[in-house]
mmCIF file of C-alpha atoms in Angstrom:
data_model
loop_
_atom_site.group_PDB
_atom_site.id
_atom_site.type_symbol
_atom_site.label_atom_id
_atom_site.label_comp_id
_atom_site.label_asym_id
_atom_site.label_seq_id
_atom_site.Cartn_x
_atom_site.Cartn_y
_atom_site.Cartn_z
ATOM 1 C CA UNK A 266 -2.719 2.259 7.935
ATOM 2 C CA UNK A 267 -4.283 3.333 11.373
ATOM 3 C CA UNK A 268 -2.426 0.970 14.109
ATOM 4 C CA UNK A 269 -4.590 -1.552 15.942
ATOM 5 C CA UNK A 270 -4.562 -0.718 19.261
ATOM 6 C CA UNK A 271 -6.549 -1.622 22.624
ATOM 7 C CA UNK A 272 -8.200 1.575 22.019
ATOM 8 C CA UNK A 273 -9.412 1.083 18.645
ATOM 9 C CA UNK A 274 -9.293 -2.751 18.219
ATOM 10 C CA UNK A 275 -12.680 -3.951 17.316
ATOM 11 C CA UNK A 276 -14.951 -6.752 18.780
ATOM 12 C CA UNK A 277 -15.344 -9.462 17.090
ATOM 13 C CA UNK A 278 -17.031 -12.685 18.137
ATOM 14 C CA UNK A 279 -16.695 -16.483 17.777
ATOM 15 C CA UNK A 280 -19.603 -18.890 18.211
ATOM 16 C CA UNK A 281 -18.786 -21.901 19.797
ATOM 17 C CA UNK A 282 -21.121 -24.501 21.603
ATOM 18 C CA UNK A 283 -24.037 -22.484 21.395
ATOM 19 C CA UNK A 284 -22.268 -19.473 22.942
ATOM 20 C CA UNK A 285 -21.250 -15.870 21.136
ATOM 21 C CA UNK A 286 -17.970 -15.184 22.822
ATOM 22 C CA UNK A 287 -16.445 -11.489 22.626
ATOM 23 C CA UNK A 288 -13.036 -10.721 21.854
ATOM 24 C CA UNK A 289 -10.220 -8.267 21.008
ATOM 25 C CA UNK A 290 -7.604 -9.509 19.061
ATOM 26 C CA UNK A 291 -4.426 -7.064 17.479
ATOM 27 C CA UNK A 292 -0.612 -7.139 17.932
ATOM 28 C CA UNK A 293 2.316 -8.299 16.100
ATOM 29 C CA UNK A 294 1.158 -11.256 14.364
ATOM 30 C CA UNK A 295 4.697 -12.134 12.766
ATOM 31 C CA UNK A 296 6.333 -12.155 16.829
ATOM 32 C CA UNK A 297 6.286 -14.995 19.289
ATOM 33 C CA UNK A 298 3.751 -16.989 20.620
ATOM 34 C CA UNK A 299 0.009 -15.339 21.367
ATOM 35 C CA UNK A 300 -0.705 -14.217 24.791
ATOM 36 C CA UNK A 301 -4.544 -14.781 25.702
ATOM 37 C CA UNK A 302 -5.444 -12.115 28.470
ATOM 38 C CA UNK A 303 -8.184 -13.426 30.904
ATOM 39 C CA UNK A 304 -9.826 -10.907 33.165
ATOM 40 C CA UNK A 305 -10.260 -10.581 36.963
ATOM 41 C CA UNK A 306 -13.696 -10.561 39.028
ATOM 42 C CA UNK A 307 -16.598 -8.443 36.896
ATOM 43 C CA UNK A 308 -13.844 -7.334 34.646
ATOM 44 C CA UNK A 309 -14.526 -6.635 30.941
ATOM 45 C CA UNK A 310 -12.706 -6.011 27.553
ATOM 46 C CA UNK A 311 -12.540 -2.624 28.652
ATOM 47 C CA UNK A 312 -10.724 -3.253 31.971
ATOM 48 C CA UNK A 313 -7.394 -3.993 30.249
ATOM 49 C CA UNK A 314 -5.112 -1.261 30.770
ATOM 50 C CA UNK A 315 -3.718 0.264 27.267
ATOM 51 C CA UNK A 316 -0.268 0.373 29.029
ATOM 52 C CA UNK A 317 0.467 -3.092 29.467
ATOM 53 C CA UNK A 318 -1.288 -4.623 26.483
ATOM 54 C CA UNK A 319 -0.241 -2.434 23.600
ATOM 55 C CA UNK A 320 3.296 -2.604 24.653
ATOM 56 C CA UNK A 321 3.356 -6.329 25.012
ATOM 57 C CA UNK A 322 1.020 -6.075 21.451
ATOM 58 C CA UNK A 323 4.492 -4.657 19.747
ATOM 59 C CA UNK A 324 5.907 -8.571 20.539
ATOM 60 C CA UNK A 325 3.191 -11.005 19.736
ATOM 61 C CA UNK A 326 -0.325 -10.663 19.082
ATOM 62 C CA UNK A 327 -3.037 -10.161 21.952
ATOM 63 C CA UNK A 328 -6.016 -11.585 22.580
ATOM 64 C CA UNK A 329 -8.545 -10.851 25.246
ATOM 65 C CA UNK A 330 -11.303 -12.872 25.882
ATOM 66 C CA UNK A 331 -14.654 -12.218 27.314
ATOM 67 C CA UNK A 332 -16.079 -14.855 28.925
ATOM 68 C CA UNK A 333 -19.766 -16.459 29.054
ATOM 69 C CA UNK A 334 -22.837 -14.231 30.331
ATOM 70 C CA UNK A 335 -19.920 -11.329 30.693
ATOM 71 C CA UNK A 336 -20.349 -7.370 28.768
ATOM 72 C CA UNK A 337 -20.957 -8.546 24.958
ATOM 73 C CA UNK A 338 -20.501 -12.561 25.255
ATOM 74 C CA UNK A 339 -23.435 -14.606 25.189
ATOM 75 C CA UNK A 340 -24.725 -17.312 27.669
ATOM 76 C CA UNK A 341 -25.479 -17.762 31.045
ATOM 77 C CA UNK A 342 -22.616 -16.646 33.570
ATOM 78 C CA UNK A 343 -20.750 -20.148 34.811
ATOM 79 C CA UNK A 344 -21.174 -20.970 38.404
ATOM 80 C CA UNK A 345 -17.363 -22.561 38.833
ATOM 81 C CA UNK A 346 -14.007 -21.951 37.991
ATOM 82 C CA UNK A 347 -14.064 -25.495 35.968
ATOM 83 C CA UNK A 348 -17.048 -24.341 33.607
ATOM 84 C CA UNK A 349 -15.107 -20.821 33.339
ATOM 85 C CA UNK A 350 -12.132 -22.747 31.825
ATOM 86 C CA UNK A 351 -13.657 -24.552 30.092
ATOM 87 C CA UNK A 352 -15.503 -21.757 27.898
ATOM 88 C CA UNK A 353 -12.176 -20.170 27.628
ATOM 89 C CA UNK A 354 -10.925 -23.953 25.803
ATOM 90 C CA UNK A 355 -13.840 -23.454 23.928
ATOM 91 C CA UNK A 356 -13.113 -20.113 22.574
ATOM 92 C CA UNK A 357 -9.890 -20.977 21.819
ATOM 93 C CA UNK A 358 -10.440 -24.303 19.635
ATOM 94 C CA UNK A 359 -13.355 -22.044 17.885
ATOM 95 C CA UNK A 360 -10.503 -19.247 16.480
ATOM 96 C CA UNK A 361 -7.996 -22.380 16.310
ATOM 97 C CA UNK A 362 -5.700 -21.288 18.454
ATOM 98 C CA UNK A 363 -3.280 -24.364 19.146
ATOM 99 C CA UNK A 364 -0.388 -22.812 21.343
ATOM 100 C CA UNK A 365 -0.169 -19.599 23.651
ATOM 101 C CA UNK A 366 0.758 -18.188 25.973
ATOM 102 C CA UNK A 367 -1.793 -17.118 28.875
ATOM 103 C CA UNK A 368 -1.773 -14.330 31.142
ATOM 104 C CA UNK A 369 -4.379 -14.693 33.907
ATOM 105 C CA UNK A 370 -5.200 -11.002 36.058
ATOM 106 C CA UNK A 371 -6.812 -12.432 39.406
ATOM 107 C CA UNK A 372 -9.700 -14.804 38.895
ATOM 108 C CA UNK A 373 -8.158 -15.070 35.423
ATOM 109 C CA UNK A 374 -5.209 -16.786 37.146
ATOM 110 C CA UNK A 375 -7.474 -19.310 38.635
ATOM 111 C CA UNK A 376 -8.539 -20.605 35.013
ATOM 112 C CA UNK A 377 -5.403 -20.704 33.811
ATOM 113 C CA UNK A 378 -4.206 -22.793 36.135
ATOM 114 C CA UNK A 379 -7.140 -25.003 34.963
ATOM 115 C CA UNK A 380 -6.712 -24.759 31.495
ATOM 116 C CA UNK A 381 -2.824 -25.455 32.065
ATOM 117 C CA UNK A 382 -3.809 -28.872 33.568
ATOM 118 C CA UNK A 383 -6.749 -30.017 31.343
ATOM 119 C CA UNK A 384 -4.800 -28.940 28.588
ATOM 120 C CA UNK A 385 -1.435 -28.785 29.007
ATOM 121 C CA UNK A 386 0.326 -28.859 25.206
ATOM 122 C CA UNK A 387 -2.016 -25.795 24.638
ATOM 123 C CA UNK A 388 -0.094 -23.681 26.966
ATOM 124 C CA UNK A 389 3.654 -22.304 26.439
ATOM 125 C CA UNK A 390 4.086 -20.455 29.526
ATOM 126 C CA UNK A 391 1.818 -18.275 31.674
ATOM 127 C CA UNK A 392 1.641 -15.020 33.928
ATOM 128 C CA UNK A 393 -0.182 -15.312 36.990
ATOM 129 C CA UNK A 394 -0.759 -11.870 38.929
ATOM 130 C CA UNK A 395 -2.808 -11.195 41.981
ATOM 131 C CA UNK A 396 -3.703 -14.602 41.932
ATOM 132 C CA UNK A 397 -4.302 -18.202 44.176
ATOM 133 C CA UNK A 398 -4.077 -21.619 43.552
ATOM 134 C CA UNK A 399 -7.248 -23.305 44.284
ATOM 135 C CA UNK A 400 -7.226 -23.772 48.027
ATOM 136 C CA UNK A 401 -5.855 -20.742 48.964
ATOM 137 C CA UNK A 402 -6.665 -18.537 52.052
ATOM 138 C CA UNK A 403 -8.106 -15.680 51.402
ATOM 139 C CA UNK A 404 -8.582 -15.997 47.586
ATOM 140 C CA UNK A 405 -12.648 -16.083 47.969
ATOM 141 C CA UNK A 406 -12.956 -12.079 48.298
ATOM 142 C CA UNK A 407 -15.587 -12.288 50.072
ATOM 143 C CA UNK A 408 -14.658 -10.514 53.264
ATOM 144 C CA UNK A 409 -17.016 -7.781 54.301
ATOM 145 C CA UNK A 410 -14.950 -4.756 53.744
ATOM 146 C CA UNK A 411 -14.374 -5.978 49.843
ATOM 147 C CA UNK A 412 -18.216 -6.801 49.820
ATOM 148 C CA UNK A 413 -19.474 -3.786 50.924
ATOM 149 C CA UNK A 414 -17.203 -2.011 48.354
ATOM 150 C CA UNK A 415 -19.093 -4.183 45.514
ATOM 151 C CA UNK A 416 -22.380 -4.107 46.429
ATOM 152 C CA UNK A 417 -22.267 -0.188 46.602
ATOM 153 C CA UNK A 418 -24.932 1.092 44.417
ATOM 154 C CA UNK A 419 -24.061 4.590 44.555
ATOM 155 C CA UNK A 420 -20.448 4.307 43.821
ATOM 156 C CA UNK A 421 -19.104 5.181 40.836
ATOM 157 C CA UNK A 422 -16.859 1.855 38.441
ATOM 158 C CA UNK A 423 -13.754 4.041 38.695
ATOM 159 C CA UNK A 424 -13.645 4.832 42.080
ATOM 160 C CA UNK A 425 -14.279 1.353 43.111
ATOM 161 C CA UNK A 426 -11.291 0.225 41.156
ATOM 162 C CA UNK A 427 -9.198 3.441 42.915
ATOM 163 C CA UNK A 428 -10.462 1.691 46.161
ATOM 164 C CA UNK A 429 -9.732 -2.103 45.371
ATOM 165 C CA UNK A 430 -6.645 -2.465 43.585
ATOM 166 C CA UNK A 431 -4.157 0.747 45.153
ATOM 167 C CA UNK A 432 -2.612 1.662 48.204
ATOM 168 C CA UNK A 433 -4.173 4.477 50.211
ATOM 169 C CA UNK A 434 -0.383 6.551 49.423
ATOM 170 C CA UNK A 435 0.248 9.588 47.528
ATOM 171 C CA UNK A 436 2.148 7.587 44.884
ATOM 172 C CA UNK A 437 -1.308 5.282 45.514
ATOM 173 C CA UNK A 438 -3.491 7.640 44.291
ATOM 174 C CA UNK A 439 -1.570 9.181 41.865
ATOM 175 C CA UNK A 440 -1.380 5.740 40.102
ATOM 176 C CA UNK A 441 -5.022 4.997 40.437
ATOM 177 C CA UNK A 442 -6.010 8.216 38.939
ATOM 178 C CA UNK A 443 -3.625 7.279 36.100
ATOM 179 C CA UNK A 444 -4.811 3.810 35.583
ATOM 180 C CA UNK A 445 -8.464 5.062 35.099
ATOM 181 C CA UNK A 446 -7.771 7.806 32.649
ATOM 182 C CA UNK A 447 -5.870 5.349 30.813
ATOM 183 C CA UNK A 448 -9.072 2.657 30.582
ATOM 184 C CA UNK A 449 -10.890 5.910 29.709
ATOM 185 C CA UNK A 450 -8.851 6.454 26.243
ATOM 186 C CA UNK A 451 -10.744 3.660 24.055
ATOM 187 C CA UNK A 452 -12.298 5.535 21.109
ATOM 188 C CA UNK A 453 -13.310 2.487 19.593
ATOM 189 C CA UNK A 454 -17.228 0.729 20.368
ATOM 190 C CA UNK A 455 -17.285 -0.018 24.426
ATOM 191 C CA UNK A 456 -18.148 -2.712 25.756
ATOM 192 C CA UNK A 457 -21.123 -3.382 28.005
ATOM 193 C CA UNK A 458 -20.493 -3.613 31.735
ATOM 194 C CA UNK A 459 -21.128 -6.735 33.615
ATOM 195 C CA UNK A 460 -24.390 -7.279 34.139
ATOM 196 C CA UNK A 461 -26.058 -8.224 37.702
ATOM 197 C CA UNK A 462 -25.931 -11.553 37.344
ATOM 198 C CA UNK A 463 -21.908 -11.669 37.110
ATOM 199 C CA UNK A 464 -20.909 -10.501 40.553
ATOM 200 C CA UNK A 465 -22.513 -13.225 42.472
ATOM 201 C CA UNK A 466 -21.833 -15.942 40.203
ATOM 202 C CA UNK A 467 -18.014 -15.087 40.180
ATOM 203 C CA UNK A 468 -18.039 -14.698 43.860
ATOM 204 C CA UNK A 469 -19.414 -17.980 44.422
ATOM 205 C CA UNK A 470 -17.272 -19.787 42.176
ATOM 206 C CA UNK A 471 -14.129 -17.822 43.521
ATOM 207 C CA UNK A 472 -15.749 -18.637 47.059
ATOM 208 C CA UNK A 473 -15.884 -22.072 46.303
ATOM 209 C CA UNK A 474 -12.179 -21.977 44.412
ATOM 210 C CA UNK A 475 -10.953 -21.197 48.018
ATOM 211 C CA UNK A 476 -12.646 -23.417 50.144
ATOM 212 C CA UNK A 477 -11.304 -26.369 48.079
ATOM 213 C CA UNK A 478 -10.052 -29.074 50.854
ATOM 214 C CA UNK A 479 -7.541 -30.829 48.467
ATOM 215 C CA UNK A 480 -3.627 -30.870 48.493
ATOM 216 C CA UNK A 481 -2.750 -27.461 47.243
ATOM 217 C CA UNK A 482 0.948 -28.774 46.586
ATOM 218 C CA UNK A 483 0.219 -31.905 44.819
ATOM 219 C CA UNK A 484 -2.174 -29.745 42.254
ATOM 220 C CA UNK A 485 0.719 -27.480 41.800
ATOM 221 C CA UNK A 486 3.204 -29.895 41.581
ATOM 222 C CA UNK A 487 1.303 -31.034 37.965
ATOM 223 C CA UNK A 488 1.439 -27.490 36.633
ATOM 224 C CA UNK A 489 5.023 -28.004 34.996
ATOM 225 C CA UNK A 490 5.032 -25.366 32.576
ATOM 226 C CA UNK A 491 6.971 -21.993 32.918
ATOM 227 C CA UNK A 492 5.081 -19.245 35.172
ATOM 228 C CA UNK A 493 5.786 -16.036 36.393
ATOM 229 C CA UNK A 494 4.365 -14.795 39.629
ATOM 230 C CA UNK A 495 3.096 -11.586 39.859
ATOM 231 C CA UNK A 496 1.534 -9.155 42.979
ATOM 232 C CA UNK A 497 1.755 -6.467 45.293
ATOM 233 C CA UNK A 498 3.173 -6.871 48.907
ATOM 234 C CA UNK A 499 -0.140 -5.879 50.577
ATOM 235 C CA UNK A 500 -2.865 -7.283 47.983
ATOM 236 C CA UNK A 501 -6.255 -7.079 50.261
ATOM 237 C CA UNK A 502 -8.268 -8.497 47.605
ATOM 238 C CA UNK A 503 -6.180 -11.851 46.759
ATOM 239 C CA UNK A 504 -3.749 -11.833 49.818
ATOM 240 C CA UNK A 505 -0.033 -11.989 48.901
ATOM 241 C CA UNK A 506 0.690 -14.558 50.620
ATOM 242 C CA UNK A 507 -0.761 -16.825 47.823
ATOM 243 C CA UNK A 508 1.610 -16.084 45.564
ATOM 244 C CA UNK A 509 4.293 -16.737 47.919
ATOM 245 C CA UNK A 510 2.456 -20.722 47.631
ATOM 246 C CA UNK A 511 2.125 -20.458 43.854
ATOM 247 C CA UNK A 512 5.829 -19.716 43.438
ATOM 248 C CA UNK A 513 6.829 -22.455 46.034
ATOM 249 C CA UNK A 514 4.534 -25.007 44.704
ATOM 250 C CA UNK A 515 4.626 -25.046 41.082
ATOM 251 C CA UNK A 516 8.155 -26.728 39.686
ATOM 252 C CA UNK A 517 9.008 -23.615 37.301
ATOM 253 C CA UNK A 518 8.152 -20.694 38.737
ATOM 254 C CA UNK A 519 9.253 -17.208 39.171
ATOM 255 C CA UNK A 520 8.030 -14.914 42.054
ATOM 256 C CA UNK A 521 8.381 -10.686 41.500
ATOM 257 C CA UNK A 522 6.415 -8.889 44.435
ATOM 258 C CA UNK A 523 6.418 -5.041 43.763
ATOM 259 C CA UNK A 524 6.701 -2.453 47.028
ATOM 260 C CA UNK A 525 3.789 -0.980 48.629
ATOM 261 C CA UNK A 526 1.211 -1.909 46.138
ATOM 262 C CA UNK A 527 -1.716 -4.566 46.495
ATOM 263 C CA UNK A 528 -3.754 -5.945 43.798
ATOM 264 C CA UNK A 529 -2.957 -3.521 41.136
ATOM 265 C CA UNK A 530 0.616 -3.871 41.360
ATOM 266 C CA UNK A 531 0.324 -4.440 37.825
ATOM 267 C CA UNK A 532 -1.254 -0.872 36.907
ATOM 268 C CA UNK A 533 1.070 1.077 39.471
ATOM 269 C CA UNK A 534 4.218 -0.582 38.360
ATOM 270 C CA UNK A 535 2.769 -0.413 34.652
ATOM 271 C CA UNK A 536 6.137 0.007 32.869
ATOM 272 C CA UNK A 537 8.305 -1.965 35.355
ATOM 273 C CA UNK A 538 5.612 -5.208 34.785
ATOM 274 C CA UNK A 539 6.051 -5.342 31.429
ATOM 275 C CA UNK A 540 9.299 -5.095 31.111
ATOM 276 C CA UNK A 541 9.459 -7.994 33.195
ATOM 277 C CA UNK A 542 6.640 -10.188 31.707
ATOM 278 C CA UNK A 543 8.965 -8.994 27.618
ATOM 279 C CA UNK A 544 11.313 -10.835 29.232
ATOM 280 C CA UNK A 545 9.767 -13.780 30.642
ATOM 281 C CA UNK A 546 8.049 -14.049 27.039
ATOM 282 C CA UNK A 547 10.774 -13.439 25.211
ATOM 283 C CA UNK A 548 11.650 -15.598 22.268
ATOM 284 C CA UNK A 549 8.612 -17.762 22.742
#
């Protein structure tokens, strides 16, 4: 029996108010607790790097989720973080999924910390990296340098992630080259890129995510489940410092911060993250 992989697991899709959502789902399906993967800004199914999700797979079962108007899911792109979540509660009451665990990359940290409030039995424990809470400074990407980076016609998908999410460093580089060869090994069907419609949409939501005027503390302070903070020290895209405010303000919380890295922390220290998010998970 061939193994199911990142690389080889298929799409399927779920219909659920009126919308055909995409999804990959393979892993250990007699381990703990599943772990729902949702996706940062423009990111698709085929933005998950192979190195972190099949060796978290060998624990618990995966499932990553393609959201609303995004590569092979149906319906129009959501303008808010709100609508984002909930499509993703949605989804998950569609494949009746009634407990996980979540593990939000970016803007995908932003909806889980939705989803952990609206629905809060649903959720075990979550995995927030190169993320904000709502409110946070900084966590709208829209500063010129990142913009001109994504409006870019002429450069290529790969070398925009090189550019975004690692340190201009010899080790830097040699990571980012490693990361994209890695997304590069699915032999199974691909996935569609996000569309033009996606960018914007996200942007404005993630826009309006940080220019939120409420009590960033308070909202935190509701978010009792288990979390572990994730970034790099020098994250340009979501600044660092927001995690340092996740990890103070929500009541269970655990703050890693890997060296000279930014928002890809995750895909530099590829290994070293999941041994650390095995154990957070562990036995649950």
């Amino acid at each position: 029996m061939t193994l199911m992989t990142s690389s080889n697991a298929s799409t399927q899709y779920v219909e659920a108010g009126g919308v055909r959502y995409a999804y990959r789902r393979f892993g250990n399906t007699n381990g703990g607790l599943p772990l729902l993967c949702l996706q940062h800004f423009t990111g698709t199914l085929d933005n998950w790097d192979p190195a972190i999700v099949d060796t978290l797979s060998a624990d618990r079962e995966i499932i990553l989720f393609e959201n609303a108007g995004v590569g092979r899911s149906g319906g129009a792109v959501p303008a808010s973080i709100t609508a984002m979540a909930e499509h993703v509660l949605q989804f998950v009451t569609a494949i009746a999924l009634s407990k996980f665990h979540i593990l939000g990359y970016s803007l995908g940290g932003f909806l889980a910390q939705e989803i952990a409030i609206a629905k809060p039995d649903l959720v075990e424990r979550m995995v927030l990296s190169g993320s904000a809470p709502e409110g946070g400074k900084g966590a709208g990407m829209d500063r010129p340098e990142l913009v001109a980076i994504y409006t870019d016609a002429q450069m290529p998908m790969q070398e925009k992630l090189k550019r975004l999410f690692f340190p201009e460093t010899p080790e830097g580089k040699q990571a980012a080259e490693a990361f994209v060869n890695r997304l590069a090994s699915r032999t199974g069907e691909a996935d569609l890129p996000a569309n033009a419609e996606v960018a914007p949409a996200q942007l404005g939501a993630m826009i309006a995510w940080a220019n939120w005027p409420g009590d960033v503390a308070r909202k935190l302070a509701t978010i009792p489940h288990p979390v572990l903070v994730t970034n790099g020290d020098n994250d340009t895209m979501i600044p660092t410092r927001n995690s340092f405010v996740l990890a103070e303000g929500l009541p269970n919380a655990t703050l890693i911060i890997y060296p000279n890295a930014g928002h890809g922390a995750l895909f530099q220290y590829a290994s070293t993250y999941v041994a650390h998010v095995r154990e957070f998970l562990r036995g649950a």
